[in-house]
Coordinates of C-alpha atoms in Angstrom, one line a residue:
M1 CA 0.0 0.1 0.1
A2 CA 1.3 3.5 -0.8
S3 CA 2.5 5.7 1.9
S4 CA 0.1 8.2 3.2
N5 CA 2.6 11.0 2.0
T6 CA 2.8 9.6 -1.5
P7 CA 0.7 11.8 -3.9
I8 CA -1.6 10.2 -6.5
P9 CA -2.2 12.1 -9.7
V10 CA -5.9 12.9 -10.3
D11 CA -7.4 11.6 -13.5
D12 CA -9.1 14.8 -14.3
G13 CA -12.5 13.4 -13.4
F14 CA -12.7 10.9 -16.4
N15 CA -11.6 7.8 -14.2
E16 CA -14.1 5.0 -14.6
Y17 CA -14.1 4.6 -10.9
E18 CA -15.0 8.2 -10.1
S19 CA -18.6 7.5 -10.1
A20 CA -18.3 5.9 -6.8
V21 CA -16.8 9.0 -5.3
K22 CA -18.5 12.3 -4.8
R23 CA -17.7 14.5 -7.9
Q24 CA -15.4 17.5 -7.3
K25 CA -16.4 20.9 -8.2
S26 CA -15.2 21.8 -11.7
T27 CA -12.0 23.7 -12.0
T28 CA -12.3 26.6 -14.4
S29 CA -9.2 28.7 -13.4
K30 CA -6.5 29.1 -16.0
V31 CA -3.8 28.3 -13.3
W32 CA -4.7 24.6 -13.9
D33 CA -3.2 24.9 -17.4
E34 CA 0.1 25.1 -15.7
M35 CA -0.6 23.3 -12.4
T36 CA -1.3 19.6 -11.6
K37 CA -3.6 18.6 -9.0
L38 CA -2.2 16.0 -6.5
E39 CA -4.5 14.1 -4.2
Y40 CA -3.3 12.4 -1.0
E41 CA -5.0 9.5 0.7
N42 CA -6.5 12.0 3.1
K43 CA -8.9 13.7 0.8
N44 CA -8.7 16.8 2.6
E45 CA -5.1 17.3 1.8
L46 CA -5.6 18.2 -2.1
K47 CA -2.4 19.8 -3.4
A48 CA -1.2 21.5 -6.5
Q49 CA 2.2 21.1 -8.2
C50 CA 3.6 23.7 -10.5
N51 CA 4.6 22.2 -13.9
H52 CA 7.6 24.3 -14.2
C53 CA 9.5 24.3 -10.9
K54 CA 7.6 21.2 -9.3
T55 CA 6.8 23.2 -6.1
V56 CA 3.8 21.9 -4.3
F57 CA 1.1 24.2 -2.9
S58 CA -2.2 23.7 -1.0
A59 CA -5.1 23.3 -3.3
K60 CA -7.9 23.3 -0.8
S61 CA -11.2 25.0 -2.3
S62 CA -11.1 27.3 0.7
S63 CA -7.7 28.6 -0.3
G64 CA -8.6 29.8 -3.7
T65 CA -6.2 30.1 -6.6
S66 CA -4.7 33.6 -6.0
H67 CA -1.5 32.1 -4.4
L68 CA -1.0 29.8 -7.4
R69 CA -1.4 32.7 -9.9
R70 CA 1.1 34.8 -7.9
H71 CA 3.6 31.9 -8.1
L72 CA 3.2 31.4 -11.8
N73 CA 3.7 35.1 -12.4
S74 CA 7.1 35.0 -10.7
C75 CA 8.2 31.4 -11.4
L76 CA 11.8 31.5 -12.5
K77 CA 11.6 28.3 -14.5
K78 CA 8.5 29.2 -16.4
A79 CA 9.1 29.9 -20.1
N80 CA 6.7 31.1 -22.9
K81 CA 5.0 28.4 -24.7
D82 CA 6.7 27.4 -28.0
I83 CA 3.8 27.6 -30.4
T84 CA 6.1 26.3 -33.2
Q85 CA 5.7 22.9 -31.6
Y86 CA 2.3 22.9 -33.0
T87 CA 3.2 24.2 -36.5
I88 CA 1.6 22.2 -39.3
A89 CA 4.2 21.1 -41.9
N90 CA 3.9 22.6 -45.4
Q91 CA 4.5 19.3 -47.0
P92 CA 2.1 16.5 -46.3
S93 CA 3.3 13.0 -45.1
L94 CA 3.4 10.1 -47.4
G95 CA -0.2 9.3 -46.4
G96 CA -1.4 12.7 -47.7
V97 CA -2.2 13.9 -44.3
P98 CA -0.4 16.9 -42.8
F99 CA 1.7 16.2 -39.7
I100 CA 2.9 18.2 -36.7
K101 CA 6.6 19.1 -36.9
N102 CA 9.0 21.4 -35.0
Y103 CA 9.5 24.6 -37.0
K104 CA 12.4 27.0 -36.6
F105 CA 11.3 30.5 -35.9
D106 CA 13.1 33.2 -37.8
A107 CA 12.6 36.5 -35.8
D108 CA 14.1 38.6 -38.8
E109 CA 11.7 37.1 -41.4
C110 CA 8.9 37.7 -39.0
R111 CA 9.7 41.3 -38.4
Q112 CA 10.2 41.9 -42.1
A113 CA 6.7 40.4 -43.0
I114 CA 5.1 42.5 -40.2
S115 CA 7.0 45.7 -41.2
I116 CA 5.6 45.1 -44.9
F117 CA 2.1 44.5 -43.6
L118 CA 2.1 47.6 -41.4
G119 CA 4.1 49.8 -43.7
C120 CA 6.7 50.1 -40.9
P121 CA 9.8 51.6 -42.5
N122 CA 12.4 50.4 -40.1
V123 CA 13.2 47.0 -41.8
S124 CA 11.7 47.0 -45.4
C125 CA 12.2 50.5 -46.5
K126 CA 16.0 50.2 -46.7
R127 CA 16.0 46.9 -48.5
E128 CA 13.4 48.1 -51.2
R129 CA 15.4 51.4 -51.5
D130 CA 18.4 49.5 -52.3
R131 CA 16.6 47.5 -55.0
V132 CA 15.1 50.8 -56.5
K133 CA 18.7 52.2 -56.5
E134 CA 19.9 49.1 -58.3
E135 CA 17.1 49.5 -60.8
L136 CA 17.9 53.1 -61.5
A137 CA 21.6 52.3 -62.0
K138 CA 20.8 49.6 -64.5
A139 CA 18.4 51.8 -66.5
P140 CA 19.8 51.5 -70.0
G141 CA 18.8 55.1 -70.9
L142 CA 18.2 58.5 -69.3
I143 CA 15.8 59.3 -66.5
C144 CA 13.0 61.8 -66.5
L145 CA 11.7 63.4 -63.3
T146 CA 8.2 64.8 -62.1
S147 CA 8.2 67.0 -59.1
D148 CA 5.5 68.8 -57.2
N149 CA 4.8 70.2 -53.5
W150 CA 2.1 69.5 -51.0
N151 CA 1.1 71.0 -47.9
S152 CA -0.3 68.8 -45.1
E153 CA -3.4 70.5 -43.6
H154 CA -2.9 68.5 -40.3
T155 CA 0.7 69.3 -39.7
N156 CA 1.3 72.3 -42.0
D157 CA 4.5 70.6 -43.2
E158 CA 5.4 71.4 -46.8
Y159 CA 6.4 68.1 -48.7
I160 CA 8.2 67.7 -51.9
C161 CA 7.5 64.6 -54.1
I162 CA 10.1 63.5 -56.8
T163 CA 9.2 60.7 -59.1
A164 CA 11.7 59.1 -61.6
H165 CA 10.4 57.8 -65.0
W166 CA 12.4 55.6 -67.3
V167 CA 12.2 52.7 -69.8
D168 CA 13.8 49.6 -68.6
K169 CA 15.8 47.0 -70.6
D170 CA 12.6 45.2 -71.5
W171 CA 11.2 48.4 -73.0
K172 CA 8.6 48.8 -70.3
L173 CA 7.9 52.2 -68.8
Q174 CA 8.7 52.4 -65.1
K175 CA 8.1 55.0 -62.3
R176 CA 9.2 55.1 -58.7
I177 CA 9.0 57.7 -56.0
I178 CA 12.4 58.7 -54.9
R179 CA 11.6 61.5 -52.6
F180 CA 8.8 62.5 -50.4
R181 CA 10.2 64.7 -47.9
A182 CA 9.4 67.6 -45.7
L183 CA 11.0 70.9 -46.8
F184 CA 12.5 73.5 -44.5
P185 CA 11.6 77.1 -45.2
P186 CA 11.9 79.2 -47.2
Y187 CA 10.1 77.3 -50.0
D188 CA 11.8 79.0 -52.8
G189 CA 13.3 78.0 -56.1
L190 CA 16.8 77.9 -54.7
N191 CA 16.1 75.9 -51.7
I192 CA 13.9 73.3 -53.6
G193 CA 16.7 73.1 -56.3
D194 CA 19.2 72.3 -53.7
E195 CA 16.8 69.6 -52.4
L196 CA 16.3 68.1 -55.8
V197 CA 20.2 68.1 -56.5
L198 CA 20.9 66.5 -53.2
C199 CA 18.2 63.8 -53.9
L200 CA 19.7 63.0 -57.4
S201 CA 23.2 62.7 -55.9
Q202 CA 22.1 60.3 -53.2
W203 CA 20.4 58.1 -55.7
G204 CA 23.4 58.3 -58.0
I205 CA 21.5 59.6 -61.1
D206 CA 22.6 63.2 -61.2
K207 CA 24.3 62.5 -64.5
K208 CA 21.5 60.6 -66.0
I209 CA 18.6 63.2 -66.2
F210 CA 16.9 64.0 -69.4
S211 CA 13.9 66.2 -68.4
I212 CA 11.8 67.3 -65.4
T213 CA 8.0 67.9 -65.5
L214 CA 6.7 70.7 -63.2
D215 CA 3.5 72.7 -62.6
N216 CA 3.0 76.4 -63.2
A217 CA 4.5 77.6 -59.9
S218 CA 6.6 80.8 -60.3
Y219 CA 9.5 79.3 -58.1
N220 CA 10.0 76.5 -60.6
D221 CA 11.5 78.8 -63.1
V222 CA 14.2 79.8 -60.6
M223 CA 14.9 76.0 -59.7
V224 CA 15.1 75.1 -63.3
S225 CA 17.5 77.7 -64.2
C226 CA 19.6 76.6 -61.1
L227 CA 19.5 73.0 -62.2
K228 CA 20.4 73.8 -65.8
N229 CA 23.5 75.7 -64.8
R230 CA 24.6 72.7 -62.5
F231 CA 24.0 70.2 -65.3
R232 CA 25.8 72.3 -67.9
A233 CA 28.8 72.5 -65.6
N234 CA 28.8 68.8 -65.5
R235 CA 28.1 68.4 -69.2
A236 CA 24.9 66.4 -68.3
I237 CA 22.4 68.3 -70.3
L238 CA 21.4 67.7 -74.0
C239 CA 20.7 70.4 -76.6
D240 CA 21.6 73.1 -74.1
G241 CA 18.3 72.3 -72.1
A242 CA 15.9 72.6 -75.0
F243 CA 14.1 69.4 -73.9
F244 CA 14.8 69.7 -70.2
Q245 CA 11.8 71.6 -68.7
V246 CA 8.2 70.5 -69.4
R247 CA 5.1 72.1 -67.9
C248 CA 2.3 69.9 -66.6
C249 CA -0.2 69.7 -69.4
A250 CA -3.1 68.6 -67.1
H251 CA -2.3 71.5 -64.8
I252 CA -2.4 74.0 -67.8
L253 CA -5.7 72.5 -69.0
N254 CA -7.1 73.0 -65.5
L255 CA -6.2 76.6 -65.3
I256 CA -7.5 77.1 -68.9
V257 CA -11.0 75.6 -68.3
K258 CA -11.4 77.2 -64.7
A259 CA -10.7 80.6 -66.4
G260 CA -13.3 79.9 -69.0
L261 CA -16.0 78.7 -66.4
E262 CA -15.6 81.8 -64.3
L263 CA -17.5 83.6 -67.2
A264 CA -20.3 81.1 -67.0
D265 CA -20.7 81.0 -63.3
D266 CA -24.2 82.3 -63.1
V267 CA -25.7 79.3 -64.9
V268 CA -23.3 76.8 -63.4
A269 CA -24.1 78.3 -59.7
K270 CA -27.9 77.8 -60.4
I271 CA -27.3 74.1 -61.4
R272 CA -24.9 73.5 -58.5
N273 CA -27.4 75.1 -55.8
G274 CA -30.3 73.3 -57.4
I275 CA -28.7 69.8 -57.1
K276 CA -27.5 70.7 -53.5
Y277 CA -31.1 71.5 -52.7
I278 CA -32.5 68.2 -53.9
K279 CA -29.6 66.0 -52.3
K280 CA -29.8 67.9 -48.9
S281 CA -33.0 65.9 -47.9
G282 CA -33.1 62.3 -48.1
I283 CA -36.8 62.2 -48.5
R284 CA -36.7 64.8 -51.4
R285 CA -33.9 62.9 -53.0
K286 CA -35.9 59.7 -53.0
R287 CA -39.0 61.4 -54.4
F288 CA -36.8 62.8 -57.2
Y289 CA -35.5 59.5 -58.3
D290 CA -38.9 58.0 -57.9
V291 CA -40.3 60.5 -60.4
A292 CA -37.5 60.0 -62.7
D293 CA -37.9 56.3 -62.7
K294 CA -41.8 56.0 -62.9
S295 CA -42.8 59.1 -64.8
F296 CA -39.8 59.6 -67.1
H297 CA -38.4 56.1 -67.3
L298 CA -34.9 57.1 -66.7
N299 CA -32.2 54.9 -65.5
V300 CA -31.8 56.2 -61.9
T301 CA -28.6 54.1 -61.3
K302 CA -27.0 57.3 -63.0
K303 CA -27.1 59.9 -60.3
L304 CA -27.1 63.5 -59.9
R305 CA -23.6 64.7 -59.2
Q306 CA -22.5 67.6 -57.2
D307 CA -19.2 69.1 -58.1
V308 CA -16.3 70.4 -56.1
C309 CA -15.7 74.0 -57.2
E310 CA -11.8 73.6 -57.3
R311 CA -12.1 70.6 -59.7
W312 CA -13.4 71.7 -63.1
N313 CA -13.8 68.1 -64.4
S314 CA -16.3 67.5 -61.6
T315 CA -18.2 70.5 -62.8
Y316 CA -18.5 69.0 -66.2
L317 CA -19.7 65.8 -64.7
M318 CA -22.3 67.8 -62.8
L319 CA -23.4 69.6 -65.9
E320 CA -23.6 66.2 -67.9
S321 CA -25.8 64.7 -65.1
S322 CA -28.1 67.8 -65.0
L323 CA -28.8 67.3 -68.7
Y324 CA -29.6 63.7 -68.3
Y325 CA -32.2 64.8 -65.8
K326 CA -33.3 68.0 -67.4
D327 CA -36.9 67.1 -67.8
V328 CA -37.1 65.9 -64.3
L329 CA -35.6 69.2 -63.0
D330 CA -38.0 71.3 -65.0
Y331 CA -40.9 69.1 -63.6
W332 CA -39.7 69.7 -60.2
A333 CA -39.4 73.4 -60.7
Q334 CA -43.2 73.4 -61.6
R335 CA -44.2 71.8 -58.2
D336 CA -41.6 73.0 -55.7
K337 CA -41.7 76.6 -55.0
D338 CA -38.4 76.5 -53.1
Y339 CA -36.8 75.0 -56.2
Q340 CA -38.1 77.6 -58.7
M341 CA -35.2 80.0 -58.0
F342 CA -32.8 77.4 -59.4
A343 CA -34.9 76.7 -62.6
L344 CA -33.4 77.3 -66.0
S345 CA -35.0 78.6 -69.1
S346 CA -35.1 76.7 -72.5
E347 CA -32.3 78.9 -73.8
K348 CA -30.2 78.5 -70.8
W349 CA -30.6 74.7 -71.1
R350 CA -29.4 74.9 -74.6
N351 CA -26.4 76.9 -73.6
V352 CA -25.6 74.3 -70.9
A353 CA -25.8 71.6 -73.6
I354 CA -23.4 73.5 -76.0
L355 CA -21.0 74.2 -73.0
C356 CA -21.1 70.5 -71.9
K357 CA -20.2 69.4 -75.5
F358 CA -17.4 72.0 -75.7
L359 CA -15.9 70.9 -72.4
K360 CA -16.0 67.2 -73.3
V361 CA -13.1 67.6 -75.6
F362 CA -11.1 68.9 -72.5
Y363 CA -12.5 66.2 -70.2
D364 CA -11.5 63.4 -72.5
V365 CA -8.0 64.8 -73.2
T366 CA -7.5 65.2 -69.4
C367 CA -8.6 61.7 -68.6
I368 CA -6.0 60.3 -71.2
F369 CA -3.3 62.6 -69.6
S370 CA -4.3 61.6 -66.0
G371 CA -4.7 57.9 -66.4
S372 CA -3.3 55.7 -63.7
N373 CA -1.2 53.8 -66.5
Y374 CA 0.8 56.8 -67.5
P375 CA 0.9 57.2 -71.3
T376 CA 4.1 57.6 -73.3
A377 CA 4.9 61.2 -74.6
N378 CA 3.7 60.5 -78.0
L379 CA -0.1 60.5 -77.1
Y380 CA 0.0 63.9 -75.8
F381 CA 0.5 65.9 -79.0
R382 CA -2.8 64.7 -80.6
G383 CA -4.9 65.5 -77.4
V384 CA -3.3 69.0 -77.1
W385 CA -3.7 69.7 -80.8
K386 CA -7.4 68.7 -80.5
V387 CA -7.8 71.3 -77.7
H388 CA -6.1 74.1 -79.8
K389 CA -8.2 73.2 -82.8
V390 CA -11.6 73.4 -80.7
L391 CA -10.6 76.7 -79.3
L392 CA -10.0 78.2 -82.8
D393 CA -13.2 76.6 -84.2
T394 CA -15.3 77.8 -81.3
V395 CA -14.2 81.5 -81.5
K396 CA -15.2 81.4 -85.3
G397 CA -18.3 79.3 -84.5
P398 CA -22.0 80.5 -84.2
Y399 CA -22.1 80.4 -80.4
S400 CA -21.5 84.0 -79.5
F401 CA -22.1 83.4 -75.7
L402 CA -18.9 81.2 -75.8
T403 CA -16.7 83.7 -77.4
P404 CA -15.5 85.8 -74.4
M405 CA -14.9 82.5 -72.5
V406 CA -12.9 81.0 -75.1
K407 CA -10.8 84.1 -75.9
Q408 CA -9.7 84.1 -72.2
M409 CA -8.8 80.3 -72.6
Q410 CA -6.9 80.8 -75.7
E411 CA -4.7 83.4 -74.1
K412 CA -3.4 80.9 -71.6
F413 CA -3.3 78.0 -73.9
N414 CA -1.2 79.8 -76.7
K415 CA 1.6 80.6 -74.1
Y416 CA 1.9 76.8 -73.2
W417 CA 1.8 75.8 -76.9
A418 CA 4.5 78.2 -77.9
E419 CA 6.8 76.9 -75.2
Y420 CA 6.2 73.1 -75.4
S421 CA 4.9 72.3 -78.8
L422 CA 8.5 71.3 -79.7
I423 CA 8.8 68.4 -77.1
L424 CA 5.2 67.3 -78.0
S425 CA 5.8 67.3 -81.6
C426 CA 9.1 65.5 -81.4
A427 CA 7.4 62.7 -79.4
A428 CA 4.8 62.5 -81.9
I429 CA 7.0 62.2 -84.8
L430 CA 8.6 59.2 -83.1
D431 CA 5.3 57.5 -83.2
P432 CA 5.2 55.3 -86.5
R433 CA 1.5 56.2 -87.0
Y434 CA 2.2 60.0 -86.9
K435 CA 5.7 60.8 -88.0
L436 CA 6.2 64.1 -89.8
N437 CA 3.1 64.1 -92.1
Y438 CA 0.6 64.2 -89.3
V439 CA 2.7 66.9 -87.4
Q440 CA 2.6 68.9 -90.7
Y441 CA -1.3 68.4 -91.0
C442 CA -1.9 69.5 -87.4
F443 CA 0.1 72.7 -87.8
T444 CA -1.4 73.5 -91.2
T445 CA -4.9 73.5 -89.5
I446 CA -3.7 75.9 -87.0
Y447 CA -1.3 78.2 -88.9
G448 CA -2.2 77.8 -92.5
V449 CA 0.5 78.7 -95.0
H450 CA 2.9 79.6 -92.2
A451 CA 3.0 75.9 -90.7
S452 CA 6.1 75.0 -92.6
D453 CA 8.3 77.4 -90.6
F454 CA 7.1 75.9 -87.4
V455 CA 7.6 72.3 -88.7
E456 CA 11.1 73.1 -89.9
T457 CA 12.1 74.6 -86.5
I458 CA 10.8 71.3 -84.9
L459 CA 12.7 69.1 -87.4
S460 CA 15.9 70.9 -87.1
N461 CA 15.8 70.6 -83.2
L462 CA 15.0 66.8 -83.5
R463 CA 18.1 66.5 -85.8
L464 CA 20.4 68.3 -83.3
L465 CA 19.2 65.8 -80.6
F466 CA 19.7 62.9 -82.8
D467 CA 23.2 64.1 -83.5
E468 CA 24.0 64.1 -79.9
Y469 CA 22.9 60.6 -79.5
V470 CA 24.9 59.5 -82.6
K471 CA 28.0 61.2 -81.0
K472 CA 27.4 59.5 -77.7
S473 CA 27.0 56.2 -79.3
K474 CA 30.3 56.5 -81.2
S475 CA 32.1 57.7 -78.1
T476 CA 31.0 54.5 -76.3
S477 CA 31.9 52.3 -79.1
S478 CA 35.3 53.8 -79.6
S479 CA 36.0 53.7 -75.8
L480 CA 35.0 50.0 -75.8
A481 CA 37.1 49.3 -78.8
G482 CA 40.2 51.2 -77.4
S483 CA 39.9 49.3 -74.1
S484 CA 40.0 46.0 -76.0
N485 CA 42.9 46.6 -78.3
V486 CA 46.2 44.9 -77.7
S487 CA 49.5 46.3 -79.0
D488 CA 50.6 44.3 -81.9
K489 CA 53.5 46.5 -83.0
N490 CA 56.6 44.8 -84.0
P491 CA 59.9 45.6 -82.2
V492 CA 61.3 47.7 -85.0
D493 CA 58.2 50.0 -85.2
S494 CA 58.2 50.4 -81.4
S495 CA 62.0 51.3 -81.5
L496 CA 61.3 53.9 -84.2
D497 CA 58.5 55.5 -82.2
E498 CA 60.8 55.8 -79.2
H499 CA 63.3 57.9 -81.3
N500 CA 60.4 60.0 -83.0
V501 CA 61.3 58.4 -86.3
N502 CA 58.3 58.2 -88.7
S503 CA 58.1 55.3 -90.9
A504 CA 56.2 57.4 -93.5
D505 CA 59.4 59.3 -94.2
F506 CA 60.4 56.1 -96.1
G507 CA 58.0 55.9 -99.0
G508 CA 58.6 52.1 -99.6
D509 CA 57.1 51.3 -96.2
F510 CA 54.0 53.4 -96.4
D511 CA 50.5 51.3 -96.6
E512 CA 47.7 53.3 -97.8
S513 CA 45.1 50.7 -97.2
D514 CA 44.0 52.0 -93.8
D515 CA 44.0 55.7 -95.0
Y516 CA 42.0 54.6 -98.1
K517 CA 39.4 52.8 -95.8
R518 CA 39.0 56.0 -93.7
Y519 CA 38.5 57.9 -97.0
L520 CA 35.8 55.7 -98.1
N521 CA 34.0 55.8 -94.7
E522 CA 33.9 59.5 -94.6
S523 CA 32.7 59.7 -98.2
S524 CA 29.9 57.2 -97.5
T525 CA 29.0 59.0 -94.2
R526 CA 28.6 62.3 -96.2
S527 CA 26.3 60.7 -98.9
E528 CA 24.4 58.3 -96.7
K529 CA 20.9 59.0 -95.2
S530 CA 20.6 59.1 -91.3
Q531 CA 18.6 56.7 -89.6
L532 CA 16.2 59.5 -88.7
D533 CA 15.9 60.3 -92.5
I534 CA 15.2 56.6 -93.3
Y535 CA 12.6 56.3 -90.5
L536 CA 10.8 59.4 -91.8
E537 CA 10.6 58.4 -95.4
E538 CA 9.0 55.0 -94.6
P539 CA 5.2 55.1 -94.8
E540 CA 3.3 55.6 -91.7
L541 CA 1.2 53.1 -90.0
E542 CA -2.6 53.4 -89.9
L543 CA -3.5 56.4 -87.9
N544 CA -6.0 54.8 -85.5
S545 CA -4.1 51.5 -85.2
Q546 CA -3.6 50.2 -81.6
I547 CA 0.1 49.7 -81.1
D548 CA 2.5 49.8 -78.2
V549 CA 5.0 52.3 -79.4
L550 CA 7.7 51.1 -77.0
D551 CA 7.3 47.6 -78.4
Y552 CA 7.7 49.0 -82.0
W553 CA 11.0 50.6 -81.0
S554 CA 12.2 47.6 -79.1
K555 CA 11.8 45.5 -82.4
S556 CA 13.3 48.4 -84.5
S557 CA 16.4 48.8 -82.2
V558 CA 18.7 46.8 -84.4
R559 CA 17.8 48.6 -87.5
Y560 CA 17.7 52.1 -86.0
N561 CA 20.2 51.7 -83.2
E562 CA 20.9 55.4 -82.2
L563 CA 17.3 56.6 -83.1
S564 CA 15.9 53.8 -80.9
L565 CA 18.0 55.3 -78.0
L566 CA 16.6 58.7 -78.6
A567 CA 13.1 57.3 -78.8
R568 CA 13.4 55.5 -75.5
D569 CA 14.4 58.5 -73.5
L570 CA 12.0 61.0 -75.4
L571 CA 9.0 58.8 -75.0
A572 CA 9.5 58.4 -71.4
I573 CA 8.9 62.1 -70.7
P574 CA 5.9 62.5 -68.5
I575 CA 3.8 65.6 -69.7
S576 CA 1.9 65.8 -66.5
T577 CA 2.8 65.7 -62.8
V578 CA -0.1 63.1 -62.0
A579 CA 2.4 60.6 -60.9
S580 CA 3.7 62.9 -58.1
E581 CA 0.3 64.2 -57.3
S582 CA -1.1 60.8 -56.9
A583 CA 1.4 60.3 -54.0
F584 CA -0.3 63.1 -52.2
S585 CA -3.5 61.1 -51.9
M586 CA -1.4 58.5 -50.2
G587 CA 0.1 61.3 -48.1
K588 CA -3.4 62.4 -46.9
K589 CA -4.2 58.8 -45.8
V590 CA -0.9 58.6 -43.9
I591 CA -1.2 62.0 -42.2
T592 CA -4.5 62.1 -40.5
P593 CA -5.8 64.0 -37.4
L594 CA -5.0 60.8 -35.3
R595 CA -1.5 60.4 -37.0
S596 CA -0.4 64.0 -37.1
S597 CA 2.5 63.3 -34.8
L598 CA 4.3 61.1 -37.4
K599 CA 7.8 62.1 -38.1
P600 CA 8.4 63.3 -41.6
K601 CA 11.1 60.5 -42.2
T602 CA 8.3 58.0 -41.2
V603 CA 5.9 59.6 -43.7
Q604 CA 8.4 59.4 -46.4
A605 CA 9.2 55.8 -45.8
V606 CA 5.6 54.7 -45.7
V607 CA 4.7 56.6 -48.9
C608 CA 7.7 55.3 -50.8
L609 CA 7.4 51.9 -49.6
D610 CA 3.7 51.8 -50.7
D611 CA 4.7 53.0 -54.2
W612 CA 7.5 50.5 -54.5
M613 CA 5.4 47.5 -53.3
R614 CA 2.8 48.5 -55.8
A615 CA 5.4 48.4 -58.6
K616 CA 6.1 44.8 -57.5
G617 CA 2.4 43.9 -57.7
F618 CA 1.7 43.7 -54.0
S619 CA -1.2 46.1 -54.1
T620 CA -4.3 46.3 -56.2
E621 CA -4.9 49.6 -58.0
I622 CA -7.9 51.4 -56.8
G623 CA -10.3 52.0 -59.6
C624 CA -12.5 55.1 -60.5
K625 CA -15.8 55.2 -58.8
N626 CA -18.8 54.3 -61.1
D627 CA -22.1 56.1 -61.2
E628 CA -23.7 53.0 -59.8
D629 CA -21.8 53.5 -56.6
D630 CA -22.8 56.9 -56.0
E631 CA -26.0 56.2 -54.2
D632 CA -24.0 54.5 -51.4
D633 CA -22.1 57.6 -50.7
E634 CA -24.6 60.4 -51.7
D635 CA -23.0 63.0 -49.3
D636 CA -19.4 62.3 -50.0
E637 CA -18.7 65.2 -52.3
D638 CA -15.0 64.7 -52.4
D639 CA -15.5 61.6 -54.7
V640 CA -17.3 63.3 -57.4
S641 CA -14.2 63.0 -59.6
S642 CA -11.4 60.5 -59.8
I643 CA -9.0 62.9 -61.0
A644 CA -7.6 65.8 -58.7
F645 CA -5.1 68.6 -59.6

């Protein structure tokens, strides 16, 4: 028989003989996960033993479990549970059933995964930054930049966003944010220029810049002048900077249309306030759509849209939706006295329809320029020319009420066209659907008989740029050839060279074959057509054919070696700063009233890391909001447009 002091483990109440004994009270405390009940022959001496240090404690019901919990909290031999003991193996067993195995926990891998998930910059940002830096170093051509500034309303910090654009070795257009940093005052051109130079130097691309795209801010002129002077000193600028600065086309269009809409503000304001009146009341809004559905048989999934005054494209969408519900709005004005002050006459509605048709050209062009898949530079010329053409035609057209508005728009547009039609035209010429003939046609519709002067200027600048690429290509080839040459002079020639004796002094030793080959090469070079000339003489592709212009030049790079290098860099020029401005949307999500104490370095790391991970395919792109979704968010007026400037 066991000694009275020998503990007997309790069978947790499942012993088959337990029915003969009085059932003990159920134990619910969590301490029993780490304690074992011990029962002596004397039933009143119930004990508890720590699973870690094997110390025995009283476990009488009258004693409670607080003393057991205190011990577990201070037990020196207690260790954290190793949850990896219960990890299911990735590979099933031979029987096809997963099995339990020990798993080695890697703390570094875990921290990296968590940092990516949370956007924590401490671990992942440096690794991804090094990858982006390697990508920029391996870029086969030059790099184009976009830059813009943004002020956070919650911290009042001024941030600069710099984005790099280039075509990679696979002829795919790439973009990466390389700076999203808080600036120190003063926010002038010199300070911003220094910040940009520092950024390029840190990324190691200060001698690989082709162009920079900026908005219309006055300090940008000072900054560009500063950059040009630095790049000229380093001989890192082409054609003396003729292609260096580009104004944001989307920003210019925004200024043009906003200036024009100010003259039509009376009609626009009536429509805006009328829609606001209907949408202000949920009951009124429901009745409006019921009438539209049952009495006018309209598709009410297309909603009335309210604009944001700062975004002209949202104003266009508001006018378009009001025209769709024109009959319903007129019906409402006849029955709601409070709405009658917003009612429009038939003539006003006719003017709204004409204005909407006029603005549609600008809206369609802006959507192309502001797409999430940023287009190559060749696509901009056609859109900008259409804007120019519609302005000219409208001034000469029969709609006199538009004339004052259009003249004000023309004044701003002509300044932009005069400064940047060169870059737009050269990019269009390198599109095999357009080439020189389409550019000539477009200029003829604008300038008539004087078009040839403009086209000749564009072509001469393109030839100068092409010549620089030819020189660069030859310089690279000669340096490679020079480094691979091995001296094969015979000892006699070497000895003569050492004593400054020229072998040509002895006529019998002169070999004219090399000199003759050089003469033939120079003659053929003078008579041969350049790659640019040959390309321009070939027939264009069909105007509206769908092609990938970068794929075209990738396949033509063997035939047009130097010209393809020029096309790769020129087509990568972003004509709008949408790439940088889209980062500000991310910045607004990062810096919120609840996260306004984030350090600027953390903000930069989160925004850049988000952009870099998206480029690797780790994030899905947020699409534009459809009209069908508008009902779910009737009062969210910030979402009336997917494009913001």
